[in-house]
Amino acid sequence: MEDSVITFLEKTLQRIPSSSLKSILNEWGFLSAQQLQDLHFQQSKHILHNKVLAFCEENGMRIRHVIQLDMIYNCEYPNKRNWSVYQFSGQQDDALVLNVTEFSQKFKVNLKDLLRHVSIGMKQFEDDAVWIRVAWGDNFTKPNQFKPTYVVYQLQTPYVFISNLNVKHRPLLSQALVIATKHDEIKEIQLRGRCLKSLKDLVLRRYKQSFQTYQPKPLQERHCPERDQGIVHEHAKRLADLKEVATQTFGDGPLPKLETAVFKLETKFKDPENRILTNRPEPFRCAVKFSSPSFLESLKSLVTLGVASTPVSPLLSSIPQKARNHFVISERGPGVPSTPAP
Amino acid sequence: MSVLKTFNKLPELNTANIMLVGSDVSDLEKLSRSIMDENHSFNVNVRLAQSLPLPVENEDSRPRIDLLVFMVNLRSSYSLSLAESSLKFIDPHYFLGKVYFLATGARSSHLSSDLLPSLRKLSASSHSPVLFADLESDSDRLSVARRFLTLLRIAAGLVPGASALFLNTLLKGAPASANEDPPN
């Protein structure tokens, strides 16, 4: 077995957490049942990996098998990657009736035409998502398996989620995708994040802000544990008001998980006390970045705790509806984000 | 504006009331639950507030407050400024041993370097001791709750022979002069 294949397998195995190693190896199906039984999953990771390597050598493993394993790991843990969202526009007539096999064949043929050494892997899921893994080489070198690009194409929708795409390879991939899906062009929309499910929900408008019109009175008085009866909030009314404002702005249900929101300001500096920077003709460029493990949830709790002043700026509260998290604000008005340059 | 007064209400039998003031509601609730969980031979009522002055609506139902604790998170200057501004709305009689500061988050590595000295200056000027605690784990909260329950018993007058003012003069934590800063 070649050295590169061994290193690739080692690196892939190291990324898999021990808790799901067994299920992933089962799904992979490359090791025989006898070999799987021989592996004792309580042993240390190092010993386990060496055993798996030995078994794979026995079975005559090739690079495409390791590619399959890599794909299974990434499909299982998509939230470890940064995803950007792209949108197709200009549908051609027969774009709706898209056959998956036709799409995959066209895509592979196109990409291989453009670049000789690419390695492509495809997988389809029940929820109409096609996962494509592309490892890039160029006309003289073999594909680099350690930095693959992942593409998730949501069938029947004009949206694609791409992770880890190099600027160099972007035109190639775009062209292959556009031809294979029978659209006219592809454009990046200003939405980026780690949680693939949230991105999908936002973009497909599956996230509906649920507003309860009837608030049932809580029957807490009877079930309150004895110790809580001595605890009284002085500002109980204010806390309840704040909670109401938060639910009015953000809705009741779970919010989509976004990691950042970036606002790039290109407005003129306006501060009457600072005479050096005001009244300059060129705009004052500045970027405001919010980041958090789940930025919208933390904003909602800031409002509930009273740390953020209400009413919440529409720039922030409209993020779930607009399905974007990078904005450019220019001179026309602070609440009107201009269309971003691609 | 309603100022919190010390002696304008009658005390209740075998009862003590403590008021926790702080900007972080979840911290307040954690500490209050630990205090209520702890075994005590007298009734304890906990009142929670984010800042003073208190809303006037609660004036009638509020019992006499025996101990006031200001929770300051050393990671946020907002909580310190809130505590500072709330000090104006307390009757001066409280400063004779019924006001304490509780500083949380001292173990954090992101401490901004001027919050702790400001807190110490504030406690020196108001003659109120600063206690340090972290409310992360159960055992931490238990030890803080026990300390406050002991202080509460004395402040409510349930220990014969001891009073809050007496305790205040005994505690070395109440800094005698603000000028003596320990060399850093």
Short mmCIF file of C-alpha atoms in Angstrom, two decimals:
data_model
loop_
_atom_site.label_atom_id
_atom_site.label_comp_id
_atom_site.label_asym_id
_atom_site.label_seq_id
_atom_site.Cartn_x
_atom_site.Cartn_y
_atom_site.Cartn_z
CA MET A 1 0.00 0.00 0.00
CA GLU A 2 1.39 3.36 -0.91
CA ASP A 3 2.66 5.74 1.72
CA SER A 4 0.31 8.52 0.71
CA VAL A 5 -2.69 6.25 1.13
CA ILE A 6 -1.50 5.21 4.57
CA THR A 7 -0.98 8.81 5.70
CA PHE A 8 -4.36 9.77 4.34
CA LEU A 9 -6.05 6.93 6.20
CA GLU A 10 -4.22 7.78 9.41
CA LYS A 11 -5.22 11.42 9.25
CA THR A 12 -8.84 10.55 8.56
CA LEU A 13 -8.95 8.06 11.42
CA GLN A 14 -7.46 10.55 13.84
CA ARG A 15 -10.24 13.01 13.23
CA ILE A 16 -13.00 10.55 14.04
CA PRO A 17 -13.94 10.74 17.74
CA SER A 18 -13.74 7.44 19.61
CA SER A 19 -17.43 7.39 20.44
CA SER A 20 -18.53 7.11 16.84
CA LEU A 21 -15.61 5.10 15.48
CA LYS A 22 -17.55 1.87 15.65
CA SER A 23 -20.61 3.16 13.80
CA ILE A 24 -18.55 4.86 11.13
CA LEU A 25 -16.49 1.75 10.46
CA ASN A 26 -19.70 -0.24 10.22
CA GLU A 27 -21.13 2.16 7.72
CA TRP A 28 -17.94 2.12 5.72
CA GLY A 29 -18.26 -1.59 5.24
CA PHE A 30 -14.74 -2.11 4.07
CA LEU A 31 -13.64 -4.27 6.97
CA SER A 32 -15.14 -7.73 7.15
CA ALA A 33 -17.39 -8.76 10.03
CA GLN A 34 -14.64 -10.92 11.48
CA GLN A 35 -12.20 -8.05 11.49
CA LEU A 36 -14.72 -5.72 13.08
CA GLN A 37 -15.27 -8.24 15.84
CA ASP A 38 -11.55 -8.42 16.44
CA LEU A 39 -11.40 -4.74 17.21
CA HIS A 40 -11.95 -4.03 20.86
CA PHE A 41 -13.28 -0.52 20.98
CA GLN A 42 -12.29 0.04 24.58
CA GLN A 43 -8.61 0.04 23.78
CA SER A 44 -6.62 3.18 23.28
CA LYS A 45 -7.01 5.05 20.05
CA HIS A 46 -3.42 4.43 19.02
CA ILE A 47 -3.71 0.64 19.25
CA LEU A 48 -7.09 0.67 17.50
CA HIS A 49 -5.78 2.72 14.60
CA ASN A 50 -2.81 0.44 14.11
CA LYS A 51 -5.13 -2.56 14.01
CA VAL A 52 -7.42 -0.90 11.50
CA LEU A 53 -4.42 -0.05 9.33
CA ALA A 54 -3.26 -3.64 9.43
CA PHE A 55 -6.71 -4.92 8.45
CA CYS A 56 -6.96 -2.44 5.62
CA GLU A 57 -3.63 -3.58 4.27
CA GLU A 58 -4.85 -7.14 4.34
CA ASN A 59 -7.96 -6.22 2.41
CA GLY A 60 -6.02 -4.37 -0.23
CA MET A 61 -7.20 -0.86 0.30
CA ARG A 62 -7.08 1.73 -2.44
CA ILE A 63 -7.41 5.47 -2.30
CA ARG A 64 -11.06 5.45 -3.29
CA HIS A 65 -11.92 3.50 -0.16
CA VAL A 66 -10.30 6.10 2.02
CA ILE A 67 -12.16 8.78 0.12
CA GLN A 68 -15.37 6.99 1.02
CA LEU A 69 -14.40 6.94 4.68
CA ASP A 70 -13.57 10.65 4.58
CA MET A 71 -16.93 11.41 3.06
CA ILE A 72 -18.79 9.39 5.67
CA TYR A 73 -16.98 11.26 8.44
CA ASN A 74 -17.78 14.65 6.93
CA CYS A 75 -21.42 13.82 6.34
CA GLU A 76 -21.66 12.80 9.96
CA TYR A 77 -19.93 15.92 11.29
CA PRO A 78 -20.72 18.77 8.92
CA ASN A 79 -20.56 21.34 11.68
CA LYS A 80 -16.79 21.23 11.84
CA ARG A 81 -16.52 23.08 8.55
CA ASN A 82 -17.21 26.63 7.50
CA TRP A 83 -19.90 26.72 4.85
CA SER A 84 -20.68 29.49 2.35
CA VAL A 85 -23.94 29.62 0.48
CA TYR A 86 -24.23 30.06 -3.27
CA GLN A 87 -27.32 30.57 -5.36
CA PHE A 88 -28.05 29.68 -8.95
CA SER A 89 -29.91 32.09 -11.15
CA GLY A 90 -31.30 31.97 -14.62
CA GLN A 91 -32.95 28.61 -14.73
CA GLN A 92 -33.15 26.99 -18.10
CA ASP A 93 -36.30 25.23 -19.14
CA ASP A 94 -35.62 21.68 -18.21
CA ALA A 95 -33.71 22.49 -15.05
CA LEU A 96 -36.53 21.41 -12.77
CA VAL A 97 -36.67 17.87 -13.93
CA LEU A 98 -33.15 17.04 -12.89
CA ASN A 99 -32.05 13.49 -12.73
CA VAL A 100 -29.40 12.83 -10.16
CA THR A 101 -27.41 10.43 -12.30
CA GLU A 102 -27.54 12.84 -15.19
CA PHE A 103 -26.34 15.65 -12.97
CA SER A 104 -23.48 13.68 -11.50
CA GLN A 105 -22.32 12.45 -14.87
CA LYS A 106 -22.39 15.91 -16.43
CA PHE A 107 -20.60 17.38 -13.47
CA LYS A 108 -17.81 14.82 -13.49
CA VAL A 109 -17.31 15.05 -17.22
CA ASN A 110 -17.19 18.84 -17.17
CA LEU A 111 -14.81 19.09 -14.29
CA LYS A 112 -12.48 16.49 -15.70
CA ASP A 113 -12.46 18.35 -18.99
CA LEU A 114 -11.35 21.51 -17.31
CA LEU A 115 -8.70 19.98 -15.12
CA ARG A 116 -7.04 16.67 -15.70
CA HIS A 117 -6.27 15.65 -12.15
CA VAL A 118 -9.31 15.90 -9.98
CA SER A 119 -10.74 13.30 -7.72
CA ILE A 120 -14.49 13.41 -7.30
CA GLY A 121 -16.69 11.55 -4.86
CA MET A 122 -20.48 11.72 -4.74
CA LYS A 123 -23.13 10.63 -2.31
CA GLN A 124 -26.85 11.14 -2.19
CA PHE A 125 -29.02 11.42 0.87
CA GLU A 126 -32.74 10.94 1.45
CA ASP A 127 -33.44 14.58 2.10
CA ASP A 128 -32.57 15.45 -1.47
CA ALA A 129 -29.03 16.56 -0.79
CA VAL A 130 -26.12 15.49 -2.94
CA TRP A 131 -22.70 15.60 -1.33
CA ILE A 132 -19.76 16.08 -3.65
CA ARG A 133 -16.16 15.87 -2.59
CA VAL A 134 -13.53 17.33 -4.91
CA ALA A 135 -9.81 16.99 -4.39
CA TRP A 136 -7.84 19.33 -6.61
CA GLY A 137 -4.61 18.73 -8.44
CA ASP A 138 -3.39 20.58 -11.49
CA ASN A 139 -2.28 19.42 -14.89
CA PHE A 140 0.91 17.90 -13.57
CA THR A 141 0.38 16.82 -9.98
CA LYS A 142 -1.94 14.35 -8.40
CA PRO A 143 -4.90 15.63 -6.44
CA ASN A 144 -4.20 16.84 -2.92
CA GLN A 145 -6.47 14.72 -0.76
CA PHE A 146 -5.84 16.64 2.41
CA LYS A 147 -7.66 19.83 1.44
CA PRO A 148 -10.78 18.76 -0.38
CA THR A 149 -13.68 21.00 -1.23
CA TYR A 150 -17.09 19.84 -0.13
CA VAL A 151 -20.21 20.80 -2.06
CA VAL A 152 -23.72 20.09 -0.87
CA TYR A 153 -26.27 20.60 -3.59
CA GLN A 154 -29.83 20.74 -2.42
CA LEU A 155 -31.88 19.19 -5.21
CA GLN A 156 -35.00 21.02 -6.39
CA THR A 157 -33.66 24.27 -4.96
CA PRO A 158 -31.24 26.76 -6.43
CA TYR A 159 -28.90 26.60 -3.43
CA VAL A 160 -25.48 25.07 -3.00
CA PHE A 161 -23.36 25.00 0.16
CA ILE A 162 -19.64 24.98 -0.40
CA SER A 163 -16.83 24.57 2.05
CA ASN A 164 -13.10 25.11 1.68
CA LEU A 165 -13.03 26.39 -1.88
CA ASN A 166 -9.81 27.99 -3.06
CA VAL A 167 -10.05 31.20 -5.08
CA LYS A 168 -8.07 29.55 -7.85
CA HIS A 169 -10.53 26.72 -8.26
CA ARG A 170 -13.66 28.76 -7.91
CA PRO A 171 -14.27 29.47 -11.60
CA LEU A 172 -13.72 25.83 -12.47
CA LEU A 173 -16.16 24.53 -9.92
CA SER A 174 -18.72 27.21 -10.73
CA GLN A 175 -18.62 26.39 -14.40
CA ALA A 176 -19.00 22.68 -13.82
CA LEU A 177 -21.92 23.21 -11.44
CA VAL A 178 -23.70 25.67 -13.69
CA ILE A 179 -23.48 23.44 -16.73
CA ALA A 180 -24.47 20.32 -14.86
CA THR A 181 -27.52 21.90 -13.26
CA LYS A 182 -28.62 23.74 -16.39
CA HIS A 183 -28.60 27.24 -14.97
CA ASP A 184 -27.05 30.42 -16.29
CA GLU A 185 -24.88 31.54 -13.46
CA ILE A 186 -24.00 31.08 -9.83
CA LYS A 187 -23.48 33.78 -7.25
CA GLU A 188 -22.36 33.81 -3.66
CA ILE A 189 -24.87 35.18 -1.17
CA GLN A 190 -23.70 36.84 1.98
CA LEU A 191 -24.43 34.02 4.35
CA ARG A 192 -21.75 32.03 6.09
CA GLY A 193 -21.76 29.74 9.08
CA ARG A 194 -20.83 26.41 10.56
CA CYS A 195 -24.13 24.75 11.27
CA LEU A 196 -25.27 23.31 7.95
CA LYS A 197 -28.77 22.59 9.16
CA SER A 198 -29.32 26.20 10.24
CA LEU A 199 -28.04 27.50 6.92
CA LYS A 200 -30.41 25.22 5.09
CA ASP A 201 -33.33 26.27 7.24
CA LEU A 202 -32.59 29.95 6.79
CA VAL A 203 -32.18 29.79 3.08
CA LEU A 204 -35.19 27.63 2.43
CA ARG A 205 -37.26 29.82 4.74
CA ARG A 206 -38.06 26.85 6.90
CA TYR A 207 -37.41 28.95 9.96
CA LYS A 208 -40.71 30.52 10.86
CA GLN A 209 -40.86 32.95 13.69
CA SER A 210 -43.60 31.57 15.84
CA PHE A 211 -45.51 34.18 17.75
CA GLN A 212 -47.88 32.92 20.36
CA THR A 213 -50.99 35.05 20.29
CA TYR A 214 -52.46 33.41 23.36
CA GLN A 215 -50.14 33.29 26.32
CA PRO A 216 -51.54 30.75 28.76
CA LYS A 217 -51.18 31.80 32.35
CA PRO A 218 -48.55 29.64 33.94
CA LEU A 219 -49.84 27.25 36.58
CA GLN A 220 -46.67 27.66 38.51
CA GLU A 221 -48.19 28.64 41.80
CA ARG A 222 -49.18 25.11 42.68
CA HIS A 223 -46.07 23.32 41.52
CA CYS A 224 -43.50 25.72 42.85
CA PRO A 225 -40.90 23.89 44.93
CA GLU A 226 -40.90 24.96 48.53
CA ARG A 227 -37.54 26.63 48.46
CA ASP A 228 -38.49 28.99 45.64
CA GLN A 229 -41.34 30.44 47.62
CA GLY A 230 -39.01 32.52 49.71
CA ILE A 231 -37.34 34.07 46.67
CA VAL A 232 -38.97 37.22 45.31
CA HIS A 233 -37.86 39.27 42.37
CA GLU A 234 -38.23 42.97 43.03
CA HIS A 235 -38.27 43.88 39.39
CA ALA A 236 -40.46 40.98 38.34
CA LYS A 237 -42.60 43.18 36.13
CA ARG A 238 -39.61 44.61 34.32
CA LEU A 239 -38.16 41.14 33.74
CA ALA A 240 -41.46 39.92 32.35
CA ASP A 241 -41.62 42.96 30.05
CA LEU A 242 -38.12 42.34 28.77
CA LYS A 243 -38.91 38.71 28.11
CA GLU A 244 -41.92 39.79 26.12
CA VAL A 245 -39.89 42.22 24.04
CA ALA A 246 -37.36 39.50 23.35
CA THR A 247 -40.02 37.05 22.20
CA GLN A 248 -41.65 39.72 20.08
CA THR A 249 -38.42 40.53 18.33
CA PHE A 250 -37.05 37.05 17.95
CA GLY A 251 -40.00 34.74 18.17
CA ASP A 252 -40.59 31.84 20.49
CA GLY A 253 -38.95 28.85 18.96
CA PRO A 254 -35.27 27.92 18.56
CA LEU A 255 -33.22 30.36 16.53
CA PRO A 256 -30.90 29.32 13.70
CA LYS A 257 -27.31 28.91 14.74
CA LEU A 258 -25.09 31.54 13.17
CA GLU A 259 -21.58 32.20 14.32
CA THR A 260 -20.92 35.73 13.11
CA ALA A 261 -22.57 38.83 11.78
CA VAL A 262 -20.41 41.40 10.03
CA PHE A 263 -21.48 44.93 9.22
CA LYS A 264 -19.17 46.90 6.99
CA LEU A 265 -19.84 50.60 7.32
CA GLU A 266 -19.04 52.98 4.51
CA THR A 267 -20.67 56.06 5.89
CA LYS A 268 -19.28 59.44 6.70
CA PHE A 269 -18.00 60.08 10.17
CA LYS A 270 -20.51 62.16 12.12
CA ASP A 271 -19.43 63.49 15.47
CA PRO A 272 -19.74 67.21 16.14
CA GLU A 273 -17.05 67.15 18.82
CA ASN A 274 -14.37 65.57 16.69
CA ARG A 275 -13.40 68.09 14.06
CA ILE A 276 -10.54 66.23 12.51
CA LEU A 277 -12.48 63.27 11.19
CA THR A 278 -15.83 64.88 10.50
CA ASN A 279 -16.62 66.60 7.22
CA ARG A 280 -14.24 64.57 5.19
CA PRO A 281 -15.47 63.76 1.70
CA GLU A 282 -14.50 60.13 1.72
CA PRO A 283 -16.47 57.63 3.81
CA PHE A 284 -15.09 56.33 7.10
CA ARG A 285 -14.56 52.63 6.66
CA CYS A 286 -15.15 50.45 9.63
CA ALA A 287 -16.38 46.91 10.24
CA VAL A 288 -18.43 45.73 13.21
CA LYS A 289 -18.27 42.03 13.85
CA PHE A 290 -20.41 40.05 16.29
CA SER A 291 -19.25 36.55 17.02
CA SER A 292 -20.49 33.90 19.39
CA PRO A 293 -21.19 30.15 19.31
CA SER A 294 -24.80 30.98 18.52
CA PHE A 295 -25.04 34.67 17.90
CA LEU A 296 -28.82 35.07 17.65
CA GLU A 297 -29.50 33.15 20.85
CA SER A 298 -26.99 35.24 22.77
CA LEU A 299 -28.57 38.42 21.42
CA LYS A 300 -31.95 37.23 22.61
CA SER A 301 -30.63 36.49 26.10
CA LEU A 302 -28.92 39.90 26.22
CA VAL A 303 -32.32 41.46 25.68
CA THR A 304 -33.95 39.23 28.32
CA LEU A 305 -31.30 40.08 30.89
CA GLY A 306 -31.68 43.76 30.22
CA VAL A 307 -28.09 44.29 29.13
CA ALA A 308 -29.01 45.27 25.58
CA SER A 309 -31.26 48.27 25.23
CA THR A 310 -34.58 47.81 23.52
CA PRO A 311 -35.93 48.21 20.89
CA VAL A 312 -33.43 46.02 19.12
CA SER A 313 -32.09 47.55 15.95
CA PRO A 314 -33.81 46.16 12.87
CA LEU A 315 -30.39 45.49 11.38
CA LEU A 316 -29.94 42.70 13.90
CA SER A 317 -33.46 41.46 14.34
CA SER A 318 -34.09 41.08 10.63
CA ILE A 319 -31.19 38.69 10.12
CA PRO A 320 -33.32 35.53 10.26
CA GLN A 321 -35.73 36.93 7.68
CA LYS A 322 -33.11 38.24 5.31
CA ALA A 323 -31.01 35.06 5.60
CA ARG A 324 -27.75 36.97 5.40
CA ASN A 325 -25.03 37.72 7.84
CA HIS A 326 -22.66 40.00 5.98
CA PHE A 327 -23.96 43.48 5.35
CA VAL A 328 -22.57 46.62 3.77
CA ILE A 329 -24.11 49.84 5.00
CA SER A 330 -23.58 52.85 2.84
CA GLU A 331 -24.54 56.48 2.82
CA ARG A 332 -28.10 56.15 1.56
CA GLY A 333 -29.41 55.45 5.02
CA PRO A 334 -28.35 53.42 8.03
CA GLY A 335 -31.22 50.98 7.84
CA VAL A 336 -30.85 50.23 4.15
CA PRO A 337 -28.07 47.82 3.36
CA SER A 338 -26.89 48.18 -0.21
CA THR A 339 -26.53 45.21 -2.48
CA PRO A 340 -23.16 43.69 -1.79
CA ALA A 341 -20.53 43.28 -4.41
CA PRO A 342 -19.89 39.60 -5.12
CA MET B 1 -37.68 57.65 44.57
CA SER B 2 -37.97 55.09 47.25
CA VAL B 3 -34.95 54.81 49.47
CA LEU B 4 -34.41 51.56 51.27
CA LYS B 5 -34.95 52.28 54.93
CA THR B 6 -33.61 50.27 57.81
CA PHE B 7 -36.01 50.61 60.60
CA ASN B 8 -39.34 51.67 59.18
CA LYS B 9 -40.86 48.19 59.37
CA LEU B 10 -41.38 45.74 62.16
CA PRO B 11 -39.32 42.59 62.25
CA GLU B 12 -41.05 39.25 61.98
CA LEU B 13 -40.67 36.42 64.41
CA ASN B 14 -37.67 34.20 63.72
CA THR B 15 -37.33 35.53 60.20
CA ALA B 16 -34.49 37.18 58.39
CA ASN B 17 -34.53 38.86 54.99
CA ILE B 18 -31.61 39.24 52.65
CA MET B 19 -31.57 41.25 49.47
CA LEU B 20 -29.20 40.45 46.63
CA VAL B 21 -28.54 43.19 44.11
CA GLY B 22 -26.67 42.45 40.91
CA SER B 23 -26.86 42.84 37.16
CA ASP B 24 -26.71 39.16 36.27
CA VAL B 25 -30.07 37.53 36.94
CA SER B 26 -28.83 33.97 36.60
CA ASP B 27 -26.10 34.53 39.19
CA LEU B 28 -28.64 36.00 41.59
CA GLU B 29 -30.92 33.04 41.16
CA LYS B 30 -28.14 30.51 41.66
CA LEU B 31 -27.01 32.08 44.90
CA SER B 32 -30.54 32.51 46.20
CA ARG B 33 -31.32 28.85 45.56
CA SER B 34 -28.19 27.76 47.42
CA ILE B 35 -29.14 29.97 50.34
CA MET B 36 -32.64 28.54 50.48
CA ASP B 37 -31.36 24.99 50.16
CA GLU B 38 -29.13 25.30 53.15
CA ASN B 39 -30.50 24.14 56.48
CA HIS B 40 -31.42 27.02 58.65
CA SER B 41 -33.25 27.16 61.90
CA PHE B 42 -35.02 30.37 61.02
CA ASN B 43 -37.11 31.52 58.05
CA VAL B 44 -35.22 33.14 55.27
CA ASN B 45 -36.65 35.32 52.55
CA VAL B 46 -34.53 36.35 49.60
CA ARG B 47 -35.32 39.40 47.51
CA LEU B 48 -33.59 39.83 44.18
CA ALA B 49 -33.08 43.09 42.37
CA GLN B 50 -31.03 44.26 39.46
CA SER B 51 -30.52 47.78 40.73
CA LEU B 52 -31.83 50.31 43.19
CA PRO B 53 -34.10 52.27 43.45
CA LEU B 54 -36.70 49.61 43.85
CA PRO B 55 -40.13 49.89 42.27
CA VAL B 56 -42.61 51.61 44.51
CA GLU B 57 -45.28 48.96 43.96
CA ASN B 58 -43.48 46.48 46.15
CA GLU B 59 -43.13 48.89 49.04
CA ASP B 60 -45.95 47.39 51.06
CA SER B 61 -45.20 43.74 50.56
CA ARG B 62 -41.49 44.11 51.13
CA PRO B 63 -40.34 43.09 54.57
CA ARG B 64 -37.58 44.71 56.53
CA ILE B 65 -34.28 43.94 54.81
CA ASP B 66 -31.62 42.77 57.24
CA LEU B 67 -28.67 42.27 54.93
CA LEU B 68 -27.83 43.82 51.58
CA VAL B 69 -25.40 42.13 49.26
CA PHE B 70 -24.14 43.76 46.08
CA MET B 71 -22.89 41.23 43.56
CA VAL B 72 -20.17 42.60 41.36
CA ASN B 73 -18.79 40.56 38.49
CA LEU B 74 -15.11 41.41 38.14
CA ARG B 75 -15.36 40.78 34.41
CA SER B 76 -17.91 43.49 33.74
CA SER B 77 -17.56 47.15 34.59
CA TYR B 78 -21.30 47.51 34.06
CA SER B 79 -22.03 45.59 37.25
CA LEU B 80 -19.64 47.75 39.24
CA SER B 81 -21.18 50.98 37.98
CA LEU B 82 -24.64 49.59 38.74
CA ALA B 83 -23.61 48.80 42.32
CA GLU B 84 -22.05 52.22 42.72
CA SER B 85 -25.14 54.05 41.55
CA SER B 86 -27.39 51.88 43.73
CA LEU B 87 -25.51 52.88 46.89
CA LYS B 88 -27.15 56.28 46.80
CA PHE B 89 -30.58 54.87 47.41
CA ILE B 90 -29.87 53.23 50.74
CA ASP B 91 -30.55 54.63 54.12
CA PRO B 92 -27.19 55.48 55.82
CA HIS B 93 -28.00 53.16 58.72
CA TYR B 94 -27.36 50.21 56.45
CA PHE B 95 -23.70 51.05 56.20
CA LEU B 96 -23.19 50.11 59.83
CA GLY B 97 -22.47 46.53 58.97
CA LYS B 98 -25.47 45.49 56.87
CA VAL B 99 -23.96 46.00 53.43
CA TYR B 100 -21.56 43.56 51.84
CA PHE B 101 -19.99 43.30 48.43
CA LEU B 102 -19.61 39.94 46.75
CA ALA B 103 -17.06 39.84 43.96
CA THR B 104 -17.40 36.96 41.49
CA GLY B 105 -15.23 35.88 38.65
CA ALA B 106 -11.89 36.65 40.27
CA ARG B 107 -10.37 33.47 38.85
CA SER B 108 -10.87 34.54 35.27
CA SER B 109 -7.81 35.28 33.22
CA HIS B 110 -9.48 38.13 31.32
CA LEU B 111 -9.67 40.43 34.34
CA SER B 112 -9.51 44.07 33.45
CA SER B 113 -6.91 45.49 35.75
CA ASP B 114 -8.77 48.40 37.25
CA LEU B 115 -12.02 46.85 38.43
CA LEU B 116 -10.70 45.26 41.60
CA PRO B 117 -8.97 48.42 42.90
CA SER B 118 -12.12 50.45 42.17
CA LEU B 119 -14.19 47.90 44.05
CA ARG B 120 -11.82 48.07 46.99
CA LYS B 121 -12.00 51.85 47.02
CA LEU B 122 -15.77 51.68 46.95
CA SER B 123 -15.86 49.24 49.83
CA ALA B 124 -13.41 51.37 51.80
CA SER B 125 -15.45 54.50 51.34
CA SER B 126 -18.65 52.76 52.39
CA HIS B 127 -17.04 50.70 55.19
CA SER B 128 -18.46 47.48 53.79
CA PRO B 129 -16.38 44.34 53.43
CA VAL B 130 -15.77 42.57 50.14
CA LEU B 131 -16.20 38.82 49.97
CA PHE B 132 -14.88 36.82 47.05
CA ALA B 133 -16.60 33.81 45.60
CA ASP B 134 -17.20 31.89 42.42
CA LEU B 135 -20.66 30.56 41.80
CA GLU B 136 -19.71 27.88 39.31
CA SER B 137 -19.76 24.67 41.28
CA ASP B 138 -22.14 23.41 43.93
CA SER B 139 -19.55 23.34 46.69
CA ASP B 140 -18.54 26.95 45.98
CA ARG B 141 -22.10 28.08 46.20
CA LEU B 142 -22.65 26.10 49.38
CA SER B 143 -19.75 27.74 51.18
CA VAL B 144 -20.84 31.23 50.11
CA ALA B 145 -24.41 30.50 51.18
CA ARG B 146 -23.22 29.35 54.59
CA ARG B 147 -21.16 32.49 55.10
CA PHE B 148 -24.08 34.68 54.23
CA LEU B 149 -26.44 32.76 56.44
CA THR B 150 -24.15 33.30 59.41
CA LEU B 151 -23.90 37.00 58.61
CA LEU B 152 -27.64 37.15 58.12
CA ARG B 153 -28.36 35.61 61.50
CA ILE B 154 -26.29 38.21 63.23
CA ALA B 155 -27.62 41.10 61.15
CA ALA B 156 -31.22 40.10 61.86
CA GLY B 157 -30.52 40.12 65.56
CA LEU B 158 -31.14 36.41 66.04
CA VAL B 159 -27.86 35.87 67.89
CA PRO B 160 -28.02 37.30 71.38
CA GLY B 161 -25.09 39.50 72.19
CA ALA B 162 -23.91 40.08 68.63
CA SER B 163 -24.97 42.74 66.18
CA ALA B 164 -24.00 43.66 62.66
CA LEU B 165 -22.05 46.73 63.73
CA PHE B 166 -20.12 44.68 66.24
CA LEU B 167 -19.20 42.18 63.55
CA ASN B 168 -18.18 44.88 61.15
CA THR B 169 -15.59 46.28 63.51
CA LEU B 170 -14.22 42.81 64.13
CA LEU B 171 -13.83 41.83 60.48
CA LYS B 172 -10.43 42.72 59.16
CA GLY B 173 -11.87 42.72 55.69
CA ALA B 174 -13.46 46.09 56.30
CA PRO B 175 -10.48 48.20 55.20
CA ALA B 176 -9.50 50.78 57.82
CA SER B 177 -8.02 53.26 55.38
CA ALA B 178 -8.08 53.43 51.64
CA ASN B 179 -4.56 54.84 51.50
CA GLU B 180 -2.82 51.66 52.44
CA ASP B 181 -2.72 49.76 49.20
CA PRO B 182 -0.74 46.54 49.42
CA PRO B 183 2.36 46.74 47.27
CA ASN B 184 1.69 44.85 44.02
#
